Tab-separated table of C-alpha atoms in Angstrom:
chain	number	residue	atom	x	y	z
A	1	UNK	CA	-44.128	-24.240	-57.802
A	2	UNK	CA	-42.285	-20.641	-56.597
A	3	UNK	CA	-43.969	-21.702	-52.918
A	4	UNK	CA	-42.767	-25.228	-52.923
A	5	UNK	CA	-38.864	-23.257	-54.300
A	6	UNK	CA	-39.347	-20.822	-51.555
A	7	UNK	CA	-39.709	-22.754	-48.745
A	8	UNK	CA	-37.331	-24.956	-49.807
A	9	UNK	CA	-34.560	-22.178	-49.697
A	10	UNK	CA	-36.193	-20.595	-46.441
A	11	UNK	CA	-36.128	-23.898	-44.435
A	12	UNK	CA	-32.584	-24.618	-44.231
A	13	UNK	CA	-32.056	-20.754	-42.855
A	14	UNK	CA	-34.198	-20.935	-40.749
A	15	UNK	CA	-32.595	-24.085	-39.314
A	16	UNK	CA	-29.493	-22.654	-39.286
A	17	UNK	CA	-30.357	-19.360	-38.033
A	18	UNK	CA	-31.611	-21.507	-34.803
A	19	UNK	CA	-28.782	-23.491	-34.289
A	20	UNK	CA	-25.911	-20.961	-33.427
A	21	UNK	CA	-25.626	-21.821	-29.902
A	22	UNK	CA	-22.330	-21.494	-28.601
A	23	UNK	CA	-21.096	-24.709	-27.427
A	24	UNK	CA	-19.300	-23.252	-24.537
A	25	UNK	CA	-19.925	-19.670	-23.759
A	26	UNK	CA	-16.561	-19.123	-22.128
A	27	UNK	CA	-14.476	-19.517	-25.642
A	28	UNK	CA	-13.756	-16.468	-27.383
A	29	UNK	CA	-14.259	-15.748	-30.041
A	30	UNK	CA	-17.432	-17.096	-30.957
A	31	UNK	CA	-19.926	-16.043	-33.815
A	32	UNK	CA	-20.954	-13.202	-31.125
A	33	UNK	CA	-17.707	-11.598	-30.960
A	34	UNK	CA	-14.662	-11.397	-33.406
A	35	UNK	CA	-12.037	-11.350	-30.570
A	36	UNK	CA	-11.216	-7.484	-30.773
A	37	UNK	CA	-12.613	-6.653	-27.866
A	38	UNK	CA	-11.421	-7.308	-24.475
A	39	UNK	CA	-14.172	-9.836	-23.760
A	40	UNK	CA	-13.768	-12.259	-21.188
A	41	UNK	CA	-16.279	-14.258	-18.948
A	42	UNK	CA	-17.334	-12.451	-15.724
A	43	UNK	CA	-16.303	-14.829	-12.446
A	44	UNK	CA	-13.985	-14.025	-9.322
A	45	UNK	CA	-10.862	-13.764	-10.866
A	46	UNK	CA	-12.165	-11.051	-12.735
A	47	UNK	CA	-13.693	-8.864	-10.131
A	48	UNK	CA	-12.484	-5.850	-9.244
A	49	UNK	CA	-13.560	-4.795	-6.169
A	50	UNK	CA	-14.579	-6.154	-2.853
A	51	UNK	CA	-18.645	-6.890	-2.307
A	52	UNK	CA	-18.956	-8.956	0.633
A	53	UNK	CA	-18.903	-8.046	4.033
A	54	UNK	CA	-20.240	-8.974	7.098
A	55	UNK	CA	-21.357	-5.561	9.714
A	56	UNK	CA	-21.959	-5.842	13.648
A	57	UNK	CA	-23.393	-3.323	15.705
A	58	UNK	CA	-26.129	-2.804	18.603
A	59	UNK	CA	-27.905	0.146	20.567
A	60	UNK	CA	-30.981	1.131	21.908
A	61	UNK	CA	-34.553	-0.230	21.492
A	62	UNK	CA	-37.654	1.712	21.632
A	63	UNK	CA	-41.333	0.964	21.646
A	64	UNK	CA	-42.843	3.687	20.219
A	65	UNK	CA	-46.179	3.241	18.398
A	66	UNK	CA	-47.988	0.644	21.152
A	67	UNK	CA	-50.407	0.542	24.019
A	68	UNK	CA	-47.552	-0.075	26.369
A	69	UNK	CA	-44.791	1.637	24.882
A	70	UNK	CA	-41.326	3.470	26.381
A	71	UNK	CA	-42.260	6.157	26.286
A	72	UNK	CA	-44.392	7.215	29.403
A	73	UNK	CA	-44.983	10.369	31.851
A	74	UNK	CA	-42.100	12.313	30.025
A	75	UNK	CA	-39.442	9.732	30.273
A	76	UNK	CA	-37.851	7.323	27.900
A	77	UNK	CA	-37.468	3.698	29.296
A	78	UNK	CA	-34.784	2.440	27.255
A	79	UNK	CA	-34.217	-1.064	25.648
A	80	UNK	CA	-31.292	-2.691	23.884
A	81	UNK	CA	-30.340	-4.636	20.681
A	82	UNK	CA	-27.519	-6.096	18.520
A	83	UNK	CA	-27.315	-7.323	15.217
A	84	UNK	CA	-25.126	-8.908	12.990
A	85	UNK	CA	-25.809	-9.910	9.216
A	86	UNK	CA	-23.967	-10.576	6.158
A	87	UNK	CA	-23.735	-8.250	3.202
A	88	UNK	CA	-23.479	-8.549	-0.218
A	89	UNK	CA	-23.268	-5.523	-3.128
A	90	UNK	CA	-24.798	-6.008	-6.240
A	91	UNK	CA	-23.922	-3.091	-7.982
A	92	UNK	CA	-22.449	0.304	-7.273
A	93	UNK	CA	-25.556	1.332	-5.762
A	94	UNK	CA	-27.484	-1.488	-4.329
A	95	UNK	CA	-26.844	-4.085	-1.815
A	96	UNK	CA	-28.584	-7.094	-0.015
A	97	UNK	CA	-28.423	-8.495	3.626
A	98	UNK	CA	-28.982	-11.529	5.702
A	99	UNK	CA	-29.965	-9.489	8.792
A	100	UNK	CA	-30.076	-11.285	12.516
A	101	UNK	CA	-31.209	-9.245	15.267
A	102	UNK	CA	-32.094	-9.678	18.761
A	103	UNK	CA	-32.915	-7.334	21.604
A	104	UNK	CA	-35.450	-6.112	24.424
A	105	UNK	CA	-37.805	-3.538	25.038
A	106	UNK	CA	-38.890	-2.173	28.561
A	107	UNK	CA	-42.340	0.019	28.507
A	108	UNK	CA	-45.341	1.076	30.776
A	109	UNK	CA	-48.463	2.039	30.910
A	110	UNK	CA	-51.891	2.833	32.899
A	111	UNK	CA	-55.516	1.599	32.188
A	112	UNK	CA	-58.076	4.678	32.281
A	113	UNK	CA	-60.521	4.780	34.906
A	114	UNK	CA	-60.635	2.987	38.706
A	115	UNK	CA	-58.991	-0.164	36.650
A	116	UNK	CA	-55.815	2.424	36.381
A	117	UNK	CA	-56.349	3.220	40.051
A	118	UNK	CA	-56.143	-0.359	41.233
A	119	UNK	CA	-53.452	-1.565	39.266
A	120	UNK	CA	-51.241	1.001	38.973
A	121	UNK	CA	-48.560	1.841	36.152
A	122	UNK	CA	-48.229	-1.745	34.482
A	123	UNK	CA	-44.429	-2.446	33.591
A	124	UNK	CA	-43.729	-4.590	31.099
A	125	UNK	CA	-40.699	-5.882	28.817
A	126	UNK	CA	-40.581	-7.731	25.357
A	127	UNK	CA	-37.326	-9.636	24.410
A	128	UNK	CA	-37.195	-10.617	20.663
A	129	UNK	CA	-35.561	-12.339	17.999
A	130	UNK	CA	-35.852	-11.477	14.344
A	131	UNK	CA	-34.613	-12.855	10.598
A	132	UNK	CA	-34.910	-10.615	7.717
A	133	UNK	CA	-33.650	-10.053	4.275
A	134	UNK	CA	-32.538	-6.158	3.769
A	135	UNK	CA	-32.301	-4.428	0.696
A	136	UNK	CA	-29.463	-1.596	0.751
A	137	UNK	CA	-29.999	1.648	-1.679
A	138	UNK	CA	-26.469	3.631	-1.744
A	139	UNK	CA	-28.307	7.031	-1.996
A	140	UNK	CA	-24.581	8.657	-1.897
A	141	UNK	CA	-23.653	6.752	-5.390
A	142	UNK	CA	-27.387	6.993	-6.895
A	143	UNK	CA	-27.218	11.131	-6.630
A	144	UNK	CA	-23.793	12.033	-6.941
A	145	UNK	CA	-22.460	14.807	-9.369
A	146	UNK	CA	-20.689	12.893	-11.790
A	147	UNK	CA	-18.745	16.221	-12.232
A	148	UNK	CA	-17.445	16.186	-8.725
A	149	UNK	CA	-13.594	14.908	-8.907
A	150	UNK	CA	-13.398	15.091	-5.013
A	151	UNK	CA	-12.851	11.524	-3.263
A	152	UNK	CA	-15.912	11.104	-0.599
A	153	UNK	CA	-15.546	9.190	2.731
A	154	UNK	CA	-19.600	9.260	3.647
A	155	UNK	CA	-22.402	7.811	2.250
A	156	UNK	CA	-26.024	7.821	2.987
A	157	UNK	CA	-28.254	4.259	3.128
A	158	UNK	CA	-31.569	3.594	3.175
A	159	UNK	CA	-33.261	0.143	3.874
A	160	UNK	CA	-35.965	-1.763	3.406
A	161	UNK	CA	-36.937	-5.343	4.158
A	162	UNK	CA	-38.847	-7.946	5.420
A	163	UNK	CA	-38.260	-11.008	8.038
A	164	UNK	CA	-39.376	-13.204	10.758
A	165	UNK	CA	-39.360	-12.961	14.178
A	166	UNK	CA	-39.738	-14.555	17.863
A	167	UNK	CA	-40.531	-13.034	21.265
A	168	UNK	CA	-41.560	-13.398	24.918
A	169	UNK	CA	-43.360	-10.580	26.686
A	170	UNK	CA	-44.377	-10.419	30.302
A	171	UNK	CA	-46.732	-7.415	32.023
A	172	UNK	CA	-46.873	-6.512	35.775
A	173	UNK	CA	-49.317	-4.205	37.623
A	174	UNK	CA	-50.439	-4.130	41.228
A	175	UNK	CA	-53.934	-5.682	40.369
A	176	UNK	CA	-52.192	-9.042	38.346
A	177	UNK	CA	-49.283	-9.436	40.644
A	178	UNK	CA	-51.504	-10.684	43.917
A	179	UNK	CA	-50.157	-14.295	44.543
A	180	UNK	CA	-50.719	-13.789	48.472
A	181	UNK	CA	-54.036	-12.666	48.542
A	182	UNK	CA	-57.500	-13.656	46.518
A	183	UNK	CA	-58.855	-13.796	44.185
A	184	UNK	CA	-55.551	-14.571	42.640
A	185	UNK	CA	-54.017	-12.910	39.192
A	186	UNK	CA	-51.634	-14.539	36.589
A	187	UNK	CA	-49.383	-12.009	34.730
A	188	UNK	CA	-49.351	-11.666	31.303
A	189	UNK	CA	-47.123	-13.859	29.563
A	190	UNK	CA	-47.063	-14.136	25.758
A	191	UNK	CA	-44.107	-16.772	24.182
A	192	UNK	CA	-44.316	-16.165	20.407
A	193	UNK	CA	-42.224	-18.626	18.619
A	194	UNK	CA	-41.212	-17.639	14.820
A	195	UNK	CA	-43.335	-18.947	12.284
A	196	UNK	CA	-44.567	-18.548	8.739
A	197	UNK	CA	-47.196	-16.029	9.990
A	198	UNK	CA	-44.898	-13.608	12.545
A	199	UNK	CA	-43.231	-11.671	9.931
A	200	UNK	CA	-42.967	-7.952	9.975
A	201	UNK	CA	-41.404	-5.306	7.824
A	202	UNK	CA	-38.453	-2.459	8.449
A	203	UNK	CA	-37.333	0.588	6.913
A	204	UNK	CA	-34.100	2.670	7.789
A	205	UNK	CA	-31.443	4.732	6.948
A	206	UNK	CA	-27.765	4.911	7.697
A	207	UNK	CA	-24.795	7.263	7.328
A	208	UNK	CA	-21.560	5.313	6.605
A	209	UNK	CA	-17.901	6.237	7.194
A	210	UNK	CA	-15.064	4.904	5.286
A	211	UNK	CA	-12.725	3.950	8.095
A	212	UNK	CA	-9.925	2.580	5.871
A	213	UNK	CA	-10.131	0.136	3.684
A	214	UNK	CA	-11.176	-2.817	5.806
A	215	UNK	CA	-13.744	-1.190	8.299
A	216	UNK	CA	-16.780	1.300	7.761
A	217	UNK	CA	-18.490	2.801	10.481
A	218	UNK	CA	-22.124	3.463	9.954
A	219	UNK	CA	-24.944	5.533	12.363
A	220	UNK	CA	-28.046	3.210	11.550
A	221	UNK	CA	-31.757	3.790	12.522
A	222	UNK	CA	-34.641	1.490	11.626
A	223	UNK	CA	-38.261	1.177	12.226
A	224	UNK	CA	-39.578	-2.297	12.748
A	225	UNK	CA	-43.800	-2.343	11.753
A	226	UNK	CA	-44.148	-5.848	13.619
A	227	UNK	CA	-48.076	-6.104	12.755
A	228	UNK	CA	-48.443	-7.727	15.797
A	229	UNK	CA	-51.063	-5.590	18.896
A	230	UNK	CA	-49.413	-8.385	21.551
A	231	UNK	CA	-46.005	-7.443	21.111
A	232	UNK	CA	-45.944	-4.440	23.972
A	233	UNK	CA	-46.987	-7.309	26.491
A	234	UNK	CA	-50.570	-6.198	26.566
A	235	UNK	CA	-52.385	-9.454	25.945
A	236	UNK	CA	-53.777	-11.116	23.225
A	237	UNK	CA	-56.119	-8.570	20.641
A	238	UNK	CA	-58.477	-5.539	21.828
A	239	UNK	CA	-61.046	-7.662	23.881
A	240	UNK	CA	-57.690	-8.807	26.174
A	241	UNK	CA	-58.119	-8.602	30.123
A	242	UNK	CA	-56.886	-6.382	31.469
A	243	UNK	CA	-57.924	-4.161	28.248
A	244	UNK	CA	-54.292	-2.875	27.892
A	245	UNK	CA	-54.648	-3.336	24.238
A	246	UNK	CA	-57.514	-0.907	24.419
A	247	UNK	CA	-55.779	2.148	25.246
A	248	UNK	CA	-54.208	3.024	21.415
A	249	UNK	CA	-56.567	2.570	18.302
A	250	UNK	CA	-53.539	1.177	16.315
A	251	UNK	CA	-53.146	-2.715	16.020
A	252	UNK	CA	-49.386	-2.925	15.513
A	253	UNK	CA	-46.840	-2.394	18.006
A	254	UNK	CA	-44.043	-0.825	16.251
A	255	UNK	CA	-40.188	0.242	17.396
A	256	UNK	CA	-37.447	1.602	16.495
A	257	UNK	CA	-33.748	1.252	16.981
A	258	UNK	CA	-30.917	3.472	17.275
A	259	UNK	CA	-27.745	1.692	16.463
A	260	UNK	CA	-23.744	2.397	15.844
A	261	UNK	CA	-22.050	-0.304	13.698
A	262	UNK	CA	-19.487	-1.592	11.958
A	263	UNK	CA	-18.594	-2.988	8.886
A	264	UNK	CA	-15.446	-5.658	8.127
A	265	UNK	CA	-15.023	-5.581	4.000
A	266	UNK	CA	-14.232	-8.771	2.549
A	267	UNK	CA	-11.635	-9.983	-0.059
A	268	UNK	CA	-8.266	-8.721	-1.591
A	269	UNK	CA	-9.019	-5.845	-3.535
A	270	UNK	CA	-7.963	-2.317	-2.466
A	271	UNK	CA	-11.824	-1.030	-2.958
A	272	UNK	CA	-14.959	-2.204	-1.749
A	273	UNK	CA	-17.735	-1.685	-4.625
A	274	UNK	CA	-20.064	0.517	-2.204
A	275	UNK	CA	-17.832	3.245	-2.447
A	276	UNK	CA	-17.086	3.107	-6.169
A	277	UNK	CA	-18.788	5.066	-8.410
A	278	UNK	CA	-18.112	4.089	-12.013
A	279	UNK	CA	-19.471	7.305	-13.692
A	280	UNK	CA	-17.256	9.277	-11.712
A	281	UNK	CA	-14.125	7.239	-11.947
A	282	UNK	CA	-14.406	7.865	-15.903
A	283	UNK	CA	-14.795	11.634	-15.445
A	284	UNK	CA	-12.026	11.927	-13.304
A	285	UNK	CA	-9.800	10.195	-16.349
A	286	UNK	CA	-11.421	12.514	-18.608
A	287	UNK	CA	-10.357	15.654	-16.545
A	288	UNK	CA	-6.779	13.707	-15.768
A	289	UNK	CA	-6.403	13.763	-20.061
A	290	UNK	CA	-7.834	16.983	-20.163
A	291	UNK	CA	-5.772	18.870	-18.215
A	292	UNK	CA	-2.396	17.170	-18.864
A	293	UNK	CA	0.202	18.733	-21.107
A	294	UNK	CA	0.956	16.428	-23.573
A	295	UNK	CA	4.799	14.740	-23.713
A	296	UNK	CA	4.716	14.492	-27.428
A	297	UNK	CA	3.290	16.088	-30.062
A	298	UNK	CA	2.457	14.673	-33.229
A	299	UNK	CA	3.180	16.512	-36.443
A	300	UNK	CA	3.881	19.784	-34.524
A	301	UNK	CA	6.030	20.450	-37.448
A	302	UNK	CA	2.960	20.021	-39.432
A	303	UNK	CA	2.390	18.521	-43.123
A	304	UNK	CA	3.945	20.976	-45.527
A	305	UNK	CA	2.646	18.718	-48.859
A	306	UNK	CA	-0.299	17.517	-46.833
A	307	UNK	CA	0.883	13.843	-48.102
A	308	UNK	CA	-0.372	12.555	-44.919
A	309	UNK	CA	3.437	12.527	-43.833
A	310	UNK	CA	4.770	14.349	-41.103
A	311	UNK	CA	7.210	16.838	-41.928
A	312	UNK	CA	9.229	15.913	-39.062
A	313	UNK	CA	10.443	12.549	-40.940
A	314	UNK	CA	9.212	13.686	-44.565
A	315	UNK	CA	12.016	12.594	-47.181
A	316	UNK	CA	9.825	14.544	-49.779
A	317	UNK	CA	8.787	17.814	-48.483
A	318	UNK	CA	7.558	19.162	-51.879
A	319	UNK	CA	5.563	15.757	-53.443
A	320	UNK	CA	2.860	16.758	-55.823
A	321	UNK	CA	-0.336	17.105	-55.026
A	322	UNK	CA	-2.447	13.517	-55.327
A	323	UNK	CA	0.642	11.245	-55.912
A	324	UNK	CA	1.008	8.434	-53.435
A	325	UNK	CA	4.139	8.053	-51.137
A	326	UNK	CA	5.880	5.348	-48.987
A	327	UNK	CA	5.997	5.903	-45.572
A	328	UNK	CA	8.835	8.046	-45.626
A	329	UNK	CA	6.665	10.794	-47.988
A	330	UNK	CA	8.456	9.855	-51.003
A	331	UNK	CA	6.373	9.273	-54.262
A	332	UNK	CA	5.779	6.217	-55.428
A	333	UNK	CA	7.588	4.865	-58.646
A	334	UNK	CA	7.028	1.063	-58.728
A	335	UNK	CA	8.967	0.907	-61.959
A	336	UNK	CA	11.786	2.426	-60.841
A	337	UNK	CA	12.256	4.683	-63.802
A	338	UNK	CA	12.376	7.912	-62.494
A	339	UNK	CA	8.897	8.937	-63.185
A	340	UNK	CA	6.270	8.634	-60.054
A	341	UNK	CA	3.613	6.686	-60.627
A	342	UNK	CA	1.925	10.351	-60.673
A	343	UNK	CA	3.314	10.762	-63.969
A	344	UNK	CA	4.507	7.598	-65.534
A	345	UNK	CA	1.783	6.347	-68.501
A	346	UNK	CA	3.234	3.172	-68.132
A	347	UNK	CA	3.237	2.034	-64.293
A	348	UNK	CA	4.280	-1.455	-64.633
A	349	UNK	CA	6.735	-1.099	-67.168
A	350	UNK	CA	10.239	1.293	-67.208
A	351	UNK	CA	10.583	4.004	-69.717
A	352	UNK	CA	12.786	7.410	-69.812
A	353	UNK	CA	11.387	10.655	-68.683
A	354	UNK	CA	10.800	11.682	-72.668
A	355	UNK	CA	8.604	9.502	-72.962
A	356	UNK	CA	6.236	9.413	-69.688
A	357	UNK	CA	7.864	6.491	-68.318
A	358	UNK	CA	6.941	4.390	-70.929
A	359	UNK	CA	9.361	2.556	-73.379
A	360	UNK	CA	10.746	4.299	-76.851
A	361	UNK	CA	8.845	1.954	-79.019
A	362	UNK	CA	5.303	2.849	-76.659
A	363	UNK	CA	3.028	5.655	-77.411
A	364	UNK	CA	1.152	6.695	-74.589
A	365	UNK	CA	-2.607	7.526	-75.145
């Protein structure tokens, strides 16, 4: 019988407890807030700063970890790149890209042995496209001094990502390049077109400049793993002929690029959201109140009769001790009879001094 009573009181709770969706979670208030606070929903009328952008830039392209890289008999052979990419900031301290690059690297290299002797110092050149989603870390926001008041124009990025990518190679040597006499040789020629299974990996950093508010200009350097031993030119996998994939143990060609930039900040606002930092915007109003003499004081007269009434516009600078007063620090005396309510036995009802406030024909307790 107590079960069966119970559940009967616990069911219709429980229903209820379930059902306090909010119909529409833009209306305020709702049973999740009373309306006191400054809620309001979060969409682009309400943002405060910019967080889009879209960043161009471009430099040099190196081959660095390959069999047929750019870097051969003490000189750099130097390659070329450009990127563009659109840029979005999640937070004060972390960013995402859509990252398009394109670009070409020139390298050489020599077989071992007489098949170095008879073909020479191979030259070779890869032009690629790549796709790739970059995460940005503001490392400039994530370790500032909260403490530091000072307004900062540079900021150091690191990035990390991972995309797709397309590219044609072609490798020359004196031994390949005999059309004229036999036996004959066909260059190496690789066309890789992007697909699901060409993608590689990057990592970077960057130092940013705040140019104004509209532009940044950023130093950026990036290493591209491509996981890919045919993207020097050298043929396709170790057992390739000519062996040019023989000559470094490693099976990914990997580069680098060296690149200046810049960045065009999107939207209306006066900041962009990359060079906010939220914990130090609230010190720096903490230090403005701390440090400001104040305009007005209140009660710098003090509270002679500690009534809770300033002195400064206290009718009643002497009211007893525990009695009640108006605003104005005069005791209370709601019947009007001359006694405060302090005093007066009878509160509600008029009665002379003599007698506690109460009337003639009244004796007080």
């Amino acid at each position: 019988m107590k079960l069966n009573l119970l559940l009967a009181l616990a069911l219709p709770i429980a229903m209820y407890s379930q059902s306090t969706d909010v119909g529409n979670t833009s209306d305020y208030p709702n049973q999740f807030t009373s309306g006191s606070a400054n809620v309001h929903p979060f969409n682009n009328s309400s943002r405060m700063f910019r967080d889009w952008s879209i960043s161009v830039g471009g430099g040099g392209a190196f081959l660095q970890a390959a069999d047929v890289n750019s870097f051969y008999d003490g000189k750099v052979n130097f390659g070329y790149n450009a990127y563009i990419s659109l840029d979005k900031q999640i937070s004060h301290t972390f960013g995402m890209s859509l990252h398009y690059q394109m670009g070409k690297t020139n390298q050489k290299a020599m077989l071992p042995g007489a098949a170095g002797v008879a073909a020479g110092v191979a030259t070779a050149w890869t032009e690629y496209n790549q796709v790739s989603i970059l995460g940005d870390i503001n490392f400039s926001n994530l370790l500032r001094r909260t403490d530091n008041n000072s307004t900062y124009r540079w900021a150091l990025h690191g990035y990390g990502g991972i995309g797709l990518q397309g590219y044609k190679t072609l490798l020359l040597d004196n031994d390949m390049s005999r059309y004229s006499t036999s036996p004959k040789r066909i260059p190496i020629e690789i066309d890789q077109n992007i697909g699901l299974d060409t993608f590689f990996f990057e990592v970077g950093t960057g130092l940013k400049y705040n140019a104004s508010k509209l532009i940044d200009v950023e130093l950026r350097t990036m290493y591209i793993i491509t996981g890919d031993d045919s993207f020097d030119g050298g043929g396709y996998g170790k057992n390739a002929r000519p062996p040019y994939n023989a000559i470094a143990k490693g099976v990914s060609d990997n580069f680098f690029t060296v690149n200046l930039g810049l960045s065009f900040k999107l939207g209306k606002h006066e900041k962009h959201l990359a060079w906010v930092d939220p914990l130090q915007e609230i010190n720096n109003r903490i230090y403005v109140l701390e440090t400001t003499e104040p305009e007005f004081v209140v009660c710098e007269s003090g509270d002679a009769d500690n009534d809770g009434v300033c002195d400064d516009w206290d009718r009643q600078l002497d009211t007893p001790a525990g009695a009640r007063v108006d605003g104005a620090g005069v005791a209370l005396d709601m019947d009007l009879d001359g006694v405060i309510d302090l005093y007066d036995k009878c509160v509600t009802v008029p009665g002379p001094v003599e007698n506690n406030g109460c009337p003639t024909n009244y004796k007080p307790q």
